[in-house]
Tab-separated table of C-alpha atoms in Angstrom:
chain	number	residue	atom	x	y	z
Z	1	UNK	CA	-3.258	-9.842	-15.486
Z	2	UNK	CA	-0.760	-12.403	-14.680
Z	3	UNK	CA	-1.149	-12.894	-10.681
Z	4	UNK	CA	2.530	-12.792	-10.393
Z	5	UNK	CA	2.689	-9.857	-11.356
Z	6	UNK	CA	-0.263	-8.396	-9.494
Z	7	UNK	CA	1.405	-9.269	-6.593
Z	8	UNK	CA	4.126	-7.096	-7.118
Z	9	UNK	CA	2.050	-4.260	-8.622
Z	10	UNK	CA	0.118	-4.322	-5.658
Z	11	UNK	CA	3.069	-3.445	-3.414
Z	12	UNK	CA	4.910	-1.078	-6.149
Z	13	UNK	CA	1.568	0.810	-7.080
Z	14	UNK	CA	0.996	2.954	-4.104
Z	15	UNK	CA	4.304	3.744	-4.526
Z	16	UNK	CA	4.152	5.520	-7.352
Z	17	UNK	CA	0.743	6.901	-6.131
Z	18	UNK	CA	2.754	8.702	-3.276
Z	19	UNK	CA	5.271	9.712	-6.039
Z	20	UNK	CA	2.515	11.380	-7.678
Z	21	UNK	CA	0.728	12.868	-5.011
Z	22	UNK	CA	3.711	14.630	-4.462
Z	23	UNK	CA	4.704	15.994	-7.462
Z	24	UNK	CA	0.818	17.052	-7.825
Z	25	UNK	CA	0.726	19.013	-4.314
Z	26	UNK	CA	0.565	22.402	-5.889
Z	27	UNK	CA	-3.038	21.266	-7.588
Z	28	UNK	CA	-5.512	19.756	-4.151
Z	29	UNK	CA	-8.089	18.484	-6.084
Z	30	UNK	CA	-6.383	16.809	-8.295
Z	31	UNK	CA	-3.703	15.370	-5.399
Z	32	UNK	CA	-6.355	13.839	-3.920
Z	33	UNK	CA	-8.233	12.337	-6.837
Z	34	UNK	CA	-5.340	10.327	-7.464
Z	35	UNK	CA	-5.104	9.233	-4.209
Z	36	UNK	CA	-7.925	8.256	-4.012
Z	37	UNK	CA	-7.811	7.101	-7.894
Z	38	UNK	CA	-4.808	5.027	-6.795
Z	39	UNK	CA	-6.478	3.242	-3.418
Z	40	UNK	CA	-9.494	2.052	-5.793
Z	41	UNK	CA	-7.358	0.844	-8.461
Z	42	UNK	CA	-5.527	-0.998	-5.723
Z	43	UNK	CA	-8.592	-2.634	-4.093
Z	44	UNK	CA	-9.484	-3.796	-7.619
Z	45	UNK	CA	-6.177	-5.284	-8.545
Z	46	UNK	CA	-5.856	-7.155	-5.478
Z	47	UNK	CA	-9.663	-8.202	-5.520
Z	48	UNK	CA	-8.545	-10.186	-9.017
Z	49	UNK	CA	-6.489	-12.429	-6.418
Z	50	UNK	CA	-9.365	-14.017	-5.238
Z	51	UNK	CA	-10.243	-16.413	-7.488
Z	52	UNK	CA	-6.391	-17.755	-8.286
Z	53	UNK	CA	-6.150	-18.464	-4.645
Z	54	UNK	CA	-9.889	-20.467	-4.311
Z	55	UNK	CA	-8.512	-22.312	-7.499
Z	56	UNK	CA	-5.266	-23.240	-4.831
Z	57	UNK	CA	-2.808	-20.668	-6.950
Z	58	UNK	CA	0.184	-19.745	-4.407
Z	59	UNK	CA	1.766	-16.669	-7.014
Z	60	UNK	CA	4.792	-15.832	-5.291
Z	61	UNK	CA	7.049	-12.616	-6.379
Z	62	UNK	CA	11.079	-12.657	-5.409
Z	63	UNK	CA	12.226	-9.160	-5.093
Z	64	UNK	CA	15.875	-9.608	-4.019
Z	65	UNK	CA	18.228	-12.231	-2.279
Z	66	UNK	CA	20.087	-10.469	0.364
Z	67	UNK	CA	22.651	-13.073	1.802
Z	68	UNK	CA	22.653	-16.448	0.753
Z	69	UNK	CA	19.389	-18.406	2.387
Z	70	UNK	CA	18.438	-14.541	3.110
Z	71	UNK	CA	15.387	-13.082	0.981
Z	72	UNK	CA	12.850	-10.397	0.414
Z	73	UNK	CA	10.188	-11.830	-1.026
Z	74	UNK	CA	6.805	-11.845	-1.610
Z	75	UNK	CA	3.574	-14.746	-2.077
Z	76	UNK	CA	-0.092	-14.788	-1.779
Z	77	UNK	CA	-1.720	-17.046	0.790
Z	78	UNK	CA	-5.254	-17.111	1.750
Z	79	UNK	CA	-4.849	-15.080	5.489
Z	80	UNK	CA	-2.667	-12.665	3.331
Z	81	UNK	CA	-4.638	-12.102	1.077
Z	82	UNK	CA	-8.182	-11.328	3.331
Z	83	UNK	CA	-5.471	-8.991	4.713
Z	84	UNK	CA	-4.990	-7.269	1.629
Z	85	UNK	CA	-8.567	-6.966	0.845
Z	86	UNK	CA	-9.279	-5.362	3.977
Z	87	UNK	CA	-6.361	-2.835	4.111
Z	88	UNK	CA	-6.712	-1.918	0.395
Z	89	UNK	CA	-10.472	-1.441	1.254
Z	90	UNK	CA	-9.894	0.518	3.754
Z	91	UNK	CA	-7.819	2.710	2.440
Z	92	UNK	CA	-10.379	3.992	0.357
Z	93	UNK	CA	-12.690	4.826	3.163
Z	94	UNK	CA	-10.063	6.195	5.322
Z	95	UNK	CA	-8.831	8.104	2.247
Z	96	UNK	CA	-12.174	9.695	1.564
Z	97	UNK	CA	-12.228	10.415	5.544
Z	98	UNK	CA	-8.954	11.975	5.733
Z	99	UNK	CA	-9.542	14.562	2.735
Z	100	UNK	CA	-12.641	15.672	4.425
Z	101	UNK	CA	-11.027	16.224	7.668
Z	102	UNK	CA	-7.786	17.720	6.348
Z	103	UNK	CA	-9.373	20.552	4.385
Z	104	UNK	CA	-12.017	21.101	6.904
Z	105	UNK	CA	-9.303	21.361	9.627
Z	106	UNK	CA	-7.547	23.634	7.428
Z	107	UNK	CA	-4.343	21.351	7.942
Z	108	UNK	CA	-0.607	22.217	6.816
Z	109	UNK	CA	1.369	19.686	5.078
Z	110	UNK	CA	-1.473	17.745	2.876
Z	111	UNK	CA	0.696	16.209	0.584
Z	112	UNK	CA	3.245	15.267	3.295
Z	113	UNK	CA	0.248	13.554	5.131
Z	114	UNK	CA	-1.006	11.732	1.795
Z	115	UNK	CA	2.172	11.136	0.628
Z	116	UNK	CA	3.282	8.958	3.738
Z	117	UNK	CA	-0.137	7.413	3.983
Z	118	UNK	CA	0.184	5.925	0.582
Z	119	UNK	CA	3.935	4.453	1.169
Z	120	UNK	CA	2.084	3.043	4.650
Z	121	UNK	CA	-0.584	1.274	2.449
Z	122	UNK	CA	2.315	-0.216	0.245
Z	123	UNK	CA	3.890	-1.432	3.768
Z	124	UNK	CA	0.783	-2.978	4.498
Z	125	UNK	CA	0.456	-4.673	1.024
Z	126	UNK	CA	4.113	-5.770	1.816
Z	127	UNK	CA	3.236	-6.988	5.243
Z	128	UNK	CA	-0.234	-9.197	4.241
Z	129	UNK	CA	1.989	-10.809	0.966
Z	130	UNK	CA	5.501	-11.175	2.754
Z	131	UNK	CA	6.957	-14.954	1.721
Z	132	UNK	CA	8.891	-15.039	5.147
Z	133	UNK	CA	9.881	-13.866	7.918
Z	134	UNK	CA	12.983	-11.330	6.928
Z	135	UNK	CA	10.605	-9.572	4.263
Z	136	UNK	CA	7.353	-9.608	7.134
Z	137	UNK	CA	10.185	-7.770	9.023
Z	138	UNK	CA	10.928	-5.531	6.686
Z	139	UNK	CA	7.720	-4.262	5.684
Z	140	UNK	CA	7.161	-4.153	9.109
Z	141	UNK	CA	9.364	-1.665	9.879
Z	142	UNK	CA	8.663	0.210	6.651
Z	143	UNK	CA	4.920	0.731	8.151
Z	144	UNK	CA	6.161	1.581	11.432
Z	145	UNK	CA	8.603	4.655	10.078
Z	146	UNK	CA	5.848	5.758	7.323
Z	147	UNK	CA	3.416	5.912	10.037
Z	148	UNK	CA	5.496	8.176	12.115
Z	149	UNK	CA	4.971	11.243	10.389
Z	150	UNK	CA	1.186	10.408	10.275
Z	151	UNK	CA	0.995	10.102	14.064
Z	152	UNK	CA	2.800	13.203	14.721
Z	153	UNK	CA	1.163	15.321	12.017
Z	154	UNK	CA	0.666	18.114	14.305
Z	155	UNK	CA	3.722	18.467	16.123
């Protein structure tokens, strides 16, 4: 795959993973297969980013140009990208975690929970590949109100 376009993939896929994980809450098992489904798939696509950025590839990814001079956009850099790897790593292990504890816990609002943890991950993808500051901002906020609900689960 083009590494242009994994770029944007990478913040768009979890996305539509939270999409589905939604419209699957009805069915557990298989909510959380594709959550999980979707966090492995991620770790793989953004894994394929390695060896475009050794060979001193900088894929970049405009999404939009707000004000003149003013853009969201994202690129891959090195520190970005070891950022990616972790989070999208993590997320599998966290994932795995957090279905384990929900259903043992006999917790309300599953798909809520997932759901929000996947748009989070796509934050974070947003975050580790941001071009500048206005779209590191942006994500940044993004994680901070689809974490929210996470922290506050209970109440």
């Amino acid at each position: 795959m083009i590494p242009e376009v994994i770029v944007g993939v990478a913040v768009g896929l979890p996305l539509v993973g939270a999409f589905a994980i939604l419209a699957l809450g009805k069915w557990p098992n298989v909510r959380d297969t594709v959550g999980i489904g979707t966090a492995g798939i991620l770790f793989l696509l953004v894994l394929q980013l390695v060896g475009p950025i050794k060979d001193g590839l900088r894929p970049e990814h405009p999404i939009l140009e707000v004000l003149p001079g003013v853009s969201l956009g994202l690129k891959v850099e090195p520190m970005g990208l070891l950022f990616a790897l972790v989070a999208s790593f993590l997320w599998i292990v966290t994932g795995l975690y957090a279905v384990g504890y929900m259903r043992g816990h006999h917790e309300k609002n599953q798909t809520r929970f997932f759901a929000f943890f996947a748009i989070a991950i796509s934050a974070a993808m947003g975050v580790a590949f941001s071009a500048n500051l206005f779209t590191l901002f942006a994500f940044y906020e993004m994680i901070t109100l689809c974490t929210f609900p996470l922290v506050t689960h209970h109440g």
